[in-house]
Short mmCIF file of C-alpha atoms in Angstrom, two decimals:
data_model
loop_
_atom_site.label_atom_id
_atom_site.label_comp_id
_atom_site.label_asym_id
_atom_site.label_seq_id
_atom_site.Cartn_x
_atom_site.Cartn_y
_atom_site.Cartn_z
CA UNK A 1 -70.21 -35.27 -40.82
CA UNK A 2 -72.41 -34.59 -44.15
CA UNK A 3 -73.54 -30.99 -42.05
CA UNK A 4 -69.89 -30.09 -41.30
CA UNK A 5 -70.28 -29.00 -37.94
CA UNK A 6 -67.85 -27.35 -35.66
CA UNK A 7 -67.40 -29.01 -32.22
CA UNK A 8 -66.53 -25.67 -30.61
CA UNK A 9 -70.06 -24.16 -31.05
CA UNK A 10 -73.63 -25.35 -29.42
CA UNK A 11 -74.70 -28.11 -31.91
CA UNK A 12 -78.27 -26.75 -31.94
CA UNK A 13 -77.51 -23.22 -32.88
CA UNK A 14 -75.58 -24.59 -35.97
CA UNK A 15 -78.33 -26.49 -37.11
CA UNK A 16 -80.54 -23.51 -36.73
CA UNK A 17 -78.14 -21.59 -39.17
CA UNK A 18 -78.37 -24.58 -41.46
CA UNK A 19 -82.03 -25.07 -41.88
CA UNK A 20 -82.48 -21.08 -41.81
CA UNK A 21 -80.59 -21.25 -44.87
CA UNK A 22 -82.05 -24.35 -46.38
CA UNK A 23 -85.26 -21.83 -46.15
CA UNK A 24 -84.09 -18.86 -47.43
CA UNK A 25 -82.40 -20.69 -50.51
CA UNK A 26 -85.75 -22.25 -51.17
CA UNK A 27 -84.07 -25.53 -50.51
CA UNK A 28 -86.91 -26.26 -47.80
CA UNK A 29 -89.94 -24.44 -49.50
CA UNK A 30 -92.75 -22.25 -47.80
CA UNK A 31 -95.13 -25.30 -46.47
CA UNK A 32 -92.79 -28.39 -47.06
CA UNK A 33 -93.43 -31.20 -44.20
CA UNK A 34 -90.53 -31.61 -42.39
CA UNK A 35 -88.75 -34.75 -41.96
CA UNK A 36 -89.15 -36.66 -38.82
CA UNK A 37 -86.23 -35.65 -35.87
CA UNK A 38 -84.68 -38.76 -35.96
CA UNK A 39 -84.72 -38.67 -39.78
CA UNK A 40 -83.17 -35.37 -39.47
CA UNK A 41 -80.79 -36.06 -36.41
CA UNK A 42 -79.82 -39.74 -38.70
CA UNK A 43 -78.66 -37.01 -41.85
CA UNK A 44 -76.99 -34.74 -39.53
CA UNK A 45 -75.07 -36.99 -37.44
CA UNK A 46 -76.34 -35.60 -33.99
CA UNK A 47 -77.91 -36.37 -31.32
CA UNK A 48 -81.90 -36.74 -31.70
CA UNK A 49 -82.04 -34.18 -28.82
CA UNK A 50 -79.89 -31.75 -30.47
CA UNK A 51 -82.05 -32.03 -33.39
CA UNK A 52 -85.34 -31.55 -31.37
CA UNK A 53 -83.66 -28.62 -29.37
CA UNK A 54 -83.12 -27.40 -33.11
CA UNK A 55 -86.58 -27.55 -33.77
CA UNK A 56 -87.70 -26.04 -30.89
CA UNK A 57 -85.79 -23.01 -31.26
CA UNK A 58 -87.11 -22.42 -35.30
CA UNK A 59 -90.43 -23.04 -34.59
CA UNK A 60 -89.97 -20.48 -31.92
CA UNK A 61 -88.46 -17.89 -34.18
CA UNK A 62 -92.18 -19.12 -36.42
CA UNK A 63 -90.01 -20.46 -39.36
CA UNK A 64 -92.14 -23.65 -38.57
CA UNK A 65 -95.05 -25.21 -37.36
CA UNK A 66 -96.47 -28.40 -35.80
CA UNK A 67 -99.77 -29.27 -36.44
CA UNK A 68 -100.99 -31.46 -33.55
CA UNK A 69 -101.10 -34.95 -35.46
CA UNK A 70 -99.42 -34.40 -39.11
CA UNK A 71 -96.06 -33.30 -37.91
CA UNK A 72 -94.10 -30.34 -38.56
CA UNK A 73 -94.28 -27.82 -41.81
CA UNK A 74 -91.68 -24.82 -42.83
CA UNK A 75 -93.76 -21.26 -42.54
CA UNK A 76 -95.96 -19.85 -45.55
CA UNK A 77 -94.69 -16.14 -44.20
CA UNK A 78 -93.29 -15.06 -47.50
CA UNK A 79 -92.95 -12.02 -45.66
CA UNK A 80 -91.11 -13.85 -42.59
CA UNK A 81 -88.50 -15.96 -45.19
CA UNK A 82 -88.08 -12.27 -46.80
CA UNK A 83 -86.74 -10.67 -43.59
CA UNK A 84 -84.68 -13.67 -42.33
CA UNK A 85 -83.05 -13.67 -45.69
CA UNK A 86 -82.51 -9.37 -45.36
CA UNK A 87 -80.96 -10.24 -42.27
CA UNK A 88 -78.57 -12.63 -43.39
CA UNK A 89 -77.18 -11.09 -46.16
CA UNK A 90 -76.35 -7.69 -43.87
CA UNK A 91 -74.44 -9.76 -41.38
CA UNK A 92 -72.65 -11.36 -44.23
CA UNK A 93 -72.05 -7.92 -45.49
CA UNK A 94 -71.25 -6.68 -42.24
CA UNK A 95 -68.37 -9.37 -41.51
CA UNK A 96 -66.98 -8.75 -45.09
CA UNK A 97 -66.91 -4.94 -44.79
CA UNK A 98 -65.04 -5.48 -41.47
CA UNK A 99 -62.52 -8.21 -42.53
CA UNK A 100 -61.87 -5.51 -45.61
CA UNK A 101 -61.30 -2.83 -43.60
CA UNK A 102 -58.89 -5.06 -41.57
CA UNK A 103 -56.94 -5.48 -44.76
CA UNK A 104 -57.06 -1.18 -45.33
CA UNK A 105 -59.52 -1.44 -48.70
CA UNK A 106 -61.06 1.73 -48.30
CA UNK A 107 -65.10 2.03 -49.65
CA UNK A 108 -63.90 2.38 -53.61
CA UNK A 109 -61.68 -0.60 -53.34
CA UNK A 110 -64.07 -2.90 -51.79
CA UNK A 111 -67.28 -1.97 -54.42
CA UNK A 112 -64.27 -2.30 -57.13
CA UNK A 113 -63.44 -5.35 -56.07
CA UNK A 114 -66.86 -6.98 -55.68
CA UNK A 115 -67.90 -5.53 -59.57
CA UNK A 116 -64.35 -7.55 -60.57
CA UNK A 117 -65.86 -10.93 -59.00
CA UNK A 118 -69.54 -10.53 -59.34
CA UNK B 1 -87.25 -37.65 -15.50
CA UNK B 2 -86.65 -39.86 -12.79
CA UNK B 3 -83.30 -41.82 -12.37
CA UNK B 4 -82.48 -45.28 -14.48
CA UNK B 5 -79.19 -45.38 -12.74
CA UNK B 6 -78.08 -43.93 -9.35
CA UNK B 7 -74.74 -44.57 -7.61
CA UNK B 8 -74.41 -43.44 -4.01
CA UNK B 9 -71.23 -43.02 -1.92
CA UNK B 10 -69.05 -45.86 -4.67
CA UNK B 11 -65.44 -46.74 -3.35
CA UNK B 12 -63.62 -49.67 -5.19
CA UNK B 13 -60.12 -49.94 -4.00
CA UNK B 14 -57.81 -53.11 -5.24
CA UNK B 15 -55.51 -53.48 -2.15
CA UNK B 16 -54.13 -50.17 -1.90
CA UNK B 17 -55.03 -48.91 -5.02
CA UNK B 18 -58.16 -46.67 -4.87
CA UNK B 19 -59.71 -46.75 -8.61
CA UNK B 20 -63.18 -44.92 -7.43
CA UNK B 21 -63.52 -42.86 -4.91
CA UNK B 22 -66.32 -42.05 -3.21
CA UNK B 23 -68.42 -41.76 -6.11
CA UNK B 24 -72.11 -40.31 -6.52
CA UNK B 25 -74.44 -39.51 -9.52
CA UNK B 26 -77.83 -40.28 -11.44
CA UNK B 27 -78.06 -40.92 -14.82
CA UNK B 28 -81.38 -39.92 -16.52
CA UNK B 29 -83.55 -41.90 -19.34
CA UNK B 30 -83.00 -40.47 -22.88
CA UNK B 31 -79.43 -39.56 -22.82
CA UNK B 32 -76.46 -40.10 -24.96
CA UNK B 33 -73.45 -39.58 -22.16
CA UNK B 34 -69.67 -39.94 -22.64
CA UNK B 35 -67.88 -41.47 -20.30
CA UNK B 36 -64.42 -39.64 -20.41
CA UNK B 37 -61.26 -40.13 -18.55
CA UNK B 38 -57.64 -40.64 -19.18
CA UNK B 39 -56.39 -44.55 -18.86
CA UNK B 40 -56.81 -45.57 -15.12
CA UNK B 41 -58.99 -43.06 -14.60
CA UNK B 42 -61.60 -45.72 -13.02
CA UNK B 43 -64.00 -46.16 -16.58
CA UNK B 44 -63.67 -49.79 -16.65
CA UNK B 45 -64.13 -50.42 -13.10
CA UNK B 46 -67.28 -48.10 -12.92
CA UNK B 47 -68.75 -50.10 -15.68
CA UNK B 48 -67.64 -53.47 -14.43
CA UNK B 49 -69.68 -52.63 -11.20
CA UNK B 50 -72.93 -51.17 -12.82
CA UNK B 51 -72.34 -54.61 -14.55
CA UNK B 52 -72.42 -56.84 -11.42
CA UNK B 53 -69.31 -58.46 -12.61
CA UNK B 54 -66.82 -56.28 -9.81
CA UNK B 55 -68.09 -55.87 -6.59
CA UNK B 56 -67.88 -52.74 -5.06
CA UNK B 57 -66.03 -51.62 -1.21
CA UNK B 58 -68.34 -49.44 -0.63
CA UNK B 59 -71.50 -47.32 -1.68
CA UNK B 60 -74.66 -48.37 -3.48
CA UNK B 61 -76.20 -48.58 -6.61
CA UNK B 62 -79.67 -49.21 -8.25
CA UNK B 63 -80.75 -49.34 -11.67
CA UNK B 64 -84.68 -48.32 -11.99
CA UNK B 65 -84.89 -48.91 -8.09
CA UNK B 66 -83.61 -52.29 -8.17
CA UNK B 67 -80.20 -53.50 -6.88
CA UNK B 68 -77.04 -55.04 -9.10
CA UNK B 69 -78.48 -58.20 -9.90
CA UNK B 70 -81.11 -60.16 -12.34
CA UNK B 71 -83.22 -57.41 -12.46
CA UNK B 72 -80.84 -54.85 -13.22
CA UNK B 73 -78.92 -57.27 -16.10
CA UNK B 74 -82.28 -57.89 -17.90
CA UNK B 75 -82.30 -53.94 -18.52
CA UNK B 76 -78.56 -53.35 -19.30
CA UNK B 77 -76.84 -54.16 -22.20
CA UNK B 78 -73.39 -54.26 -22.14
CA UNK B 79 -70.27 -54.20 -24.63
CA UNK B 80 -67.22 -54.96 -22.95
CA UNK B 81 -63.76 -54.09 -24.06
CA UNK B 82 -62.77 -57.58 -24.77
CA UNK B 83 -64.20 -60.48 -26.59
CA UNK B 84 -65.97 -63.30 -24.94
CA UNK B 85 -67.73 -64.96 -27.80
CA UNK B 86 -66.24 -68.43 -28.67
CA UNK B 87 -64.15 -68.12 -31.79
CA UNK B 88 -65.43 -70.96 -33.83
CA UNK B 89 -68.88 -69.85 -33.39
CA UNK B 90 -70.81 -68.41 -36.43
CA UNK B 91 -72.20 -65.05 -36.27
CA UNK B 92 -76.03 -67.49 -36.94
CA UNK B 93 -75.07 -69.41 -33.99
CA UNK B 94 -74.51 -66.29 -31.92
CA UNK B 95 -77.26 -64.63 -32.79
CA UNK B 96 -79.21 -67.87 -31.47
CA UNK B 97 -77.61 -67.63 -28.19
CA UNK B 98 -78.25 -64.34 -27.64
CA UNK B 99 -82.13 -65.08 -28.27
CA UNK B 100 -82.39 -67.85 -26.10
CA UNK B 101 -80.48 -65.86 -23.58
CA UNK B 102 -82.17 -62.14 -23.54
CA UNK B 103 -85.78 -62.22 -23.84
CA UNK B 104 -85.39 -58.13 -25.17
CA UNK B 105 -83.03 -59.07 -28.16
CA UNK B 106 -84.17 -58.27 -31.78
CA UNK B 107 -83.21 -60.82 -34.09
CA UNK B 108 -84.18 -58.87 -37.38
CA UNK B 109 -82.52 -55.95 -35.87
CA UNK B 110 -79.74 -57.84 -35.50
CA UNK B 111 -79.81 -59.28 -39.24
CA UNK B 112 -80.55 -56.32 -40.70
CA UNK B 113 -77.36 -54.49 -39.41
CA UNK B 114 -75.45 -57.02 -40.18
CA UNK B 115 -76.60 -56.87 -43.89
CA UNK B 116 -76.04 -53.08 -43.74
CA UNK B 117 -72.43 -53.78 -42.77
CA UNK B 118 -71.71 -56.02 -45.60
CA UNK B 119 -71.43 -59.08 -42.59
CA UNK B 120 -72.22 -62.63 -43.68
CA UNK B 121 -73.94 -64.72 -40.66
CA UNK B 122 -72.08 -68.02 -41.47
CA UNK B 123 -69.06 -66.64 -41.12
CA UNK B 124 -67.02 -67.86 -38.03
CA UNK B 125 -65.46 -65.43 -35.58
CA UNK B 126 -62.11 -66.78 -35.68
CA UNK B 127 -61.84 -65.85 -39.65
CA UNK B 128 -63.02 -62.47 -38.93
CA UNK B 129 -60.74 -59.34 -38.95
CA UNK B 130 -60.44 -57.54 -35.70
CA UNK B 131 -62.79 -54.49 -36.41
CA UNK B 132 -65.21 -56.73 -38.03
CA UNK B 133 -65.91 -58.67 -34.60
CA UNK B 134 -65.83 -55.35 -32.90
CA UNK B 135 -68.31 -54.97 -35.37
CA UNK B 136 -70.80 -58.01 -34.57
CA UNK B 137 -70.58 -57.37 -31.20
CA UNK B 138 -71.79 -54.16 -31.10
CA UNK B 139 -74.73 -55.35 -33.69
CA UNK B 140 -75.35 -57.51 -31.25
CA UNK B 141 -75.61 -55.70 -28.04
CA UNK B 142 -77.37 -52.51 -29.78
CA UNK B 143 -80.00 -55.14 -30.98
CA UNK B 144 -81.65 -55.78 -27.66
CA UNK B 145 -84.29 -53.56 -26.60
CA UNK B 146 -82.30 -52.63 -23.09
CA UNK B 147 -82.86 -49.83 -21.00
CA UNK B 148 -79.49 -48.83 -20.17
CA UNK B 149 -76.62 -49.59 -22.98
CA UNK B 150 -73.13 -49.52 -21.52
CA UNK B 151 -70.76 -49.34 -24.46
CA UNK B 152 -66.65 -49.55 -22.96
CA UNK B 153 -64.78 -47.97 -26.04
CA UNK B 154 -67.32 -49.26 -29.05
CA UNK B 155 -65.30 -47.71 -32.15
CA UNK B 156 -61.84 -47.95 -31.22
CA UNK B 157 -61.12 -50.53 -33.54
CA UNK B 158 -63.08 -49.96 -36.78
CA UNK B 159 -62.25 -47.75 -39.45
CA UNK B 160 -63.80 -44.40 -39.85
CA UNK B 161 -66.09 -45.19 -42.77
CA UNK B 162 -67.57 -47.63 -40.72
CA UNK B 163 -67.69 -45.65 -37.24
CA UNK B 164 -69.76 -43.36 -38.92
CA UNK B 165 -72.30 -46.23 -39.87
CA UNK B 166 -71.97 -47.62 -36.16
CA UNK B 167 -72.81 -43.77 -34.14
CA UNK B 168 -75.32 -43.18 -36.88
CA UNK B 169 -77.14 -46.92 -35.77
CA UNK B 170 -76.65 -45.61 -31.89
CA UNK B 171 -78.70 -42.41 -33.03
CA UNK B 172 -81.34 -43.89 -34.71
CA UNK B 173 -82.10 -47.59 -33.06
CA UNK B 174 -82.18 -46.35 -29.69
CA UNK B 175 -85.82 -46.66 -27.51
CA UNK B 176 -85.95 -42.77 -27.11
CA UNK B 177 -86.20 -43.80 -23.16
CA UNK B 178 -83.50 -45.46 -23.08
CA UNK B 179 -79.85 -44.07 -22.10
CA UNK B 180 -76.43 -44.92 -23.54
CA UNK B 181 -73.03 -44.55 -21.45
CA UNK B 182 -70.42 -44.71 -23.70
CA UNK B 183 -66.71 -45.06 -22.60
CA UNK B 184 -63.70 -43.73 -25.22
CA UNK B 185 -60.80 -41.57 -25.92
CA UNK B 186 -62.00 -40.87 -29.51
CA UNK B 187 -63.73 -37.48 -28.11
CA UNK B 188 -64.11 -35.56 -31.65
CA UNK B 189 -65.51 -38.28 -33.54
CA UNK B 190 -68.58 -39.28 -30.75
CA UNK B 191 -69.29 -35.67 -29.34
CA UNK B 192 -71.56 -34.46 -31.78
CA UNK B 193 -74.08 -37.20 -30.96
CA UNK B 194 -73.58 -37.07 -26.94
CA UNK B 195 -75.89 -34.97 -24.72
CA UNK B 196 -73.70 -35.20 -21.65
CA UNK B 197 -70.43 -35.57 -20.75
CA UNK B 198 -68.97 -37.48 -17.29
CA UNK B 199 -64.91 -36.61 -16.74
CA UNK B 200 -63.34 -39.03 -14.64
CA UNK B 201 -59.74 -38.46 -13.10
CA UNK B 202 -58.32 -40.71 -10.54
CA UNK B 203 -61.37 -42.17 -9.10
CA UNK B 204 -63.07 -38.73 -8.62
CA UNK B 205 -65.62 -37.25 -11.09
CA UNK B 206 -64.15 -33.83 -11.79
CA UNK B 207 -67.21 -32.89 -14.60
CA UNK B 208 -70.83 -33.93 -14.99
CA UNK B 209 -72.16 -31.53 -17.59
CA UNK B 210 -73.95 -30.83 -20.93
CA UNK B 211 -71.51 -30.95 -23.89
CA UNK B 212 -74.30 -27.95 -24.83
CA UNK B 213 -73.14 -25.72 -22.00
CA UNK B 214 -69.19 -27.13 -22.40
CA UNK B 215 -69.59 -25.26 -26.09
CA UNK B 216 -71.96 -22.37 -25.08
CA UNK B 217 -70.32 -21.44 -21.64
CA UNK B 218 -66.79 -22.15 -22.51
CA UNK B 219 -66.54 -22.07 -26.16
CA UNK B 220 -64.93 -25.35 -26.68
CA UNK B 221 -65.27 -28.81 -28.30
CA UNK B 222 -65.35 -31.32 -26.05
CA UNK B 223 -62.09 -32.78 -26.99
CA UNK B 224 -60.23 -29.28 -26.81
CA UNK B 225 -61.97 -29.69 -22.77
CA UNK B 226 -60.43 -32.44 -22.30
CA UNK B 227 -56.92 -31.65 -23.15
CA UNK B 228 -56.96 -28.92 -20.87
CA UNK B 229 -58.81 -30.67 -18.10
CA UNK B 230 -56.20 -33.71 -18.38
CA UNK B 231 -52.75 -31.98 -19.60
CA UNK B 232 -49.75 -34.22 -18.37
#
């Protein structure tokens, strides 16, 4: 599996996450056509109806569009990619300040900690 | 979508063995669908009938409207889970045969897989390891243009480098119309690439689901389903 995907969670949803972050990072850039699905469904080792479900769902959320003949482009909302990747990073924040807490760091220990590793 | 395949009221019993019982469901266009079940669970003989090579007791079945027969073979192609190729055949000769005998097959479909797969056509079957001629005749049954592909445990014999190659040619050389059953106990490495899931247990169908909904609803791989489903 070259996506590393987890059987136990909806195949489409994962993908989302994937290609959310593929944006964010820049790794798909603002107006870069997007493969075809069954380019994209070869690469990630699902189904091509996954991969459209996928596609569905981002283009929902306006991280892309489909122009009617040429196919399917990521978003030129600088604005949009902006937000998506503010979100991101607090729910990665969130589930690290949690799992610390779990292990009793109070506020001082966790900032020391991440100053240490940054 | 309207129905490629639809079984009504199926019963196959083998003296007083019942393998399927009472069996009814429709299988769509466009679907990848897993065919799961312990051993005896009735896979083989299901497939064997939508097949025309068992008859059944009971029940009925069409494929695209038309009954077990001709019509119904021209659209199906079918991997069984033994070999019935002659051995001192080359995989050229084959390949000829299955030309002259299915007007959908795709020769350079054929060729080119077998390329991919590092396969040389004038080898003979007989000199051929056993996952290789797994191999060739799975080339050669995803290479027609069917309607319906009926594949009774496809990987079970190849290694996992090359399993990879063979789900990732079931992805991408299908007709988007067209619908693959597949039948296997290697749940974890096809259920990524299957839209639907059929659980078979003693003749019955116990599940007939999205693999979707089995990981939304429930939270579980398919394979984890299955354990608990089937626990001895």
């Amino acid at each position: 599996m070259s996506w590393n995907l987890d059987s136990d969670r909806p195949i489409f949803l994962q993908i989302v996450e994937h290609i959310e972050l593929d944006i964010v990072s820049g790794a798909l850039p603002p107006g870069m056509k997007v493969p075809s699905v069954r380019e994209l469904a070869s690469e990630a080792s699902v189904n091509p109806n996954t991969m459209q479900r996928a596609l569905s769902e981002l283009e929902r959320l306006g991280l892309m569009r489909t122009e009617r003949t040429s196919g399917r482009y990521i978003t030129e909302d600088r604005q949009m990619i902006d937000d998506l990747k503010n979100d991101l990073a607090a729910s990665g924040v969130e589930s690290f300040v949690s799992q610390m807490k779990k292990l009793g760091l109070t506020q001082d220990e966790i900032i020391k900690l991440i100053k240490e590793k940054f | 979508m309207s129905s490629l395949l639809s079984v009504s009221g199926l019963t196959k019993t083998y003296g007083n063995v019942t393998a399927l019982n009472n069996i009814s469901f429709e299988l769509p266009g466009g679907r990848i669908i897993g065919l799961l079940g312990p051993n005896g669970s009735g896979k083989t003989t299901l497939i064997k009938i939508i097949c025309g090579l068992l008859q059944p007791t009971s029940g009925t079945l069409t494929v695209e409207g038309n009954p077990i027969g001709v019509e119904s073979k021209k659209v199906i192609s079918y991997l069984p889970d033994t070999t019935y190729l002659g051995k001192s055949m080359t995989v050229e000769e084959i390949i000829k045969y299955f030309r002259d005998f299915y007007e959908d097959f795709d020769e350079s479909r054929a060729y080119d897989m077998l390329g991919k797969l590092g396969i040389n056509a004038k080898d003979r079957l007989k000199t051929m390891s056993k996952g290789t001629k797994e191999k060739v005749q799975l080339i050669l049954v995803m290479s027609r243009r069917a309607h319906l592909y009926i594949l009774d445990e496809p990987i079970a014999g190849v290694d996992p480098a090359a399993r990879d190659y063979i789900l990732n040619t079931i992805i991408t050389n299908y007709d988007e119309n067209a619908t693959i059953l597949i039948s296997t106990h290697l749940i974890s490495d096809v259920e990524n690439i299957l839209d639907d899931v059929i659980f078979l247990q003693q003749g019955n169908i116990v599940r007939y689901t999205s693999v979707e909904e089995i990981r939304g609803v429930e939270g579980k791989s398919v394979d984890s389903l299955f354990r608990e489903v089937f626990r001895c």
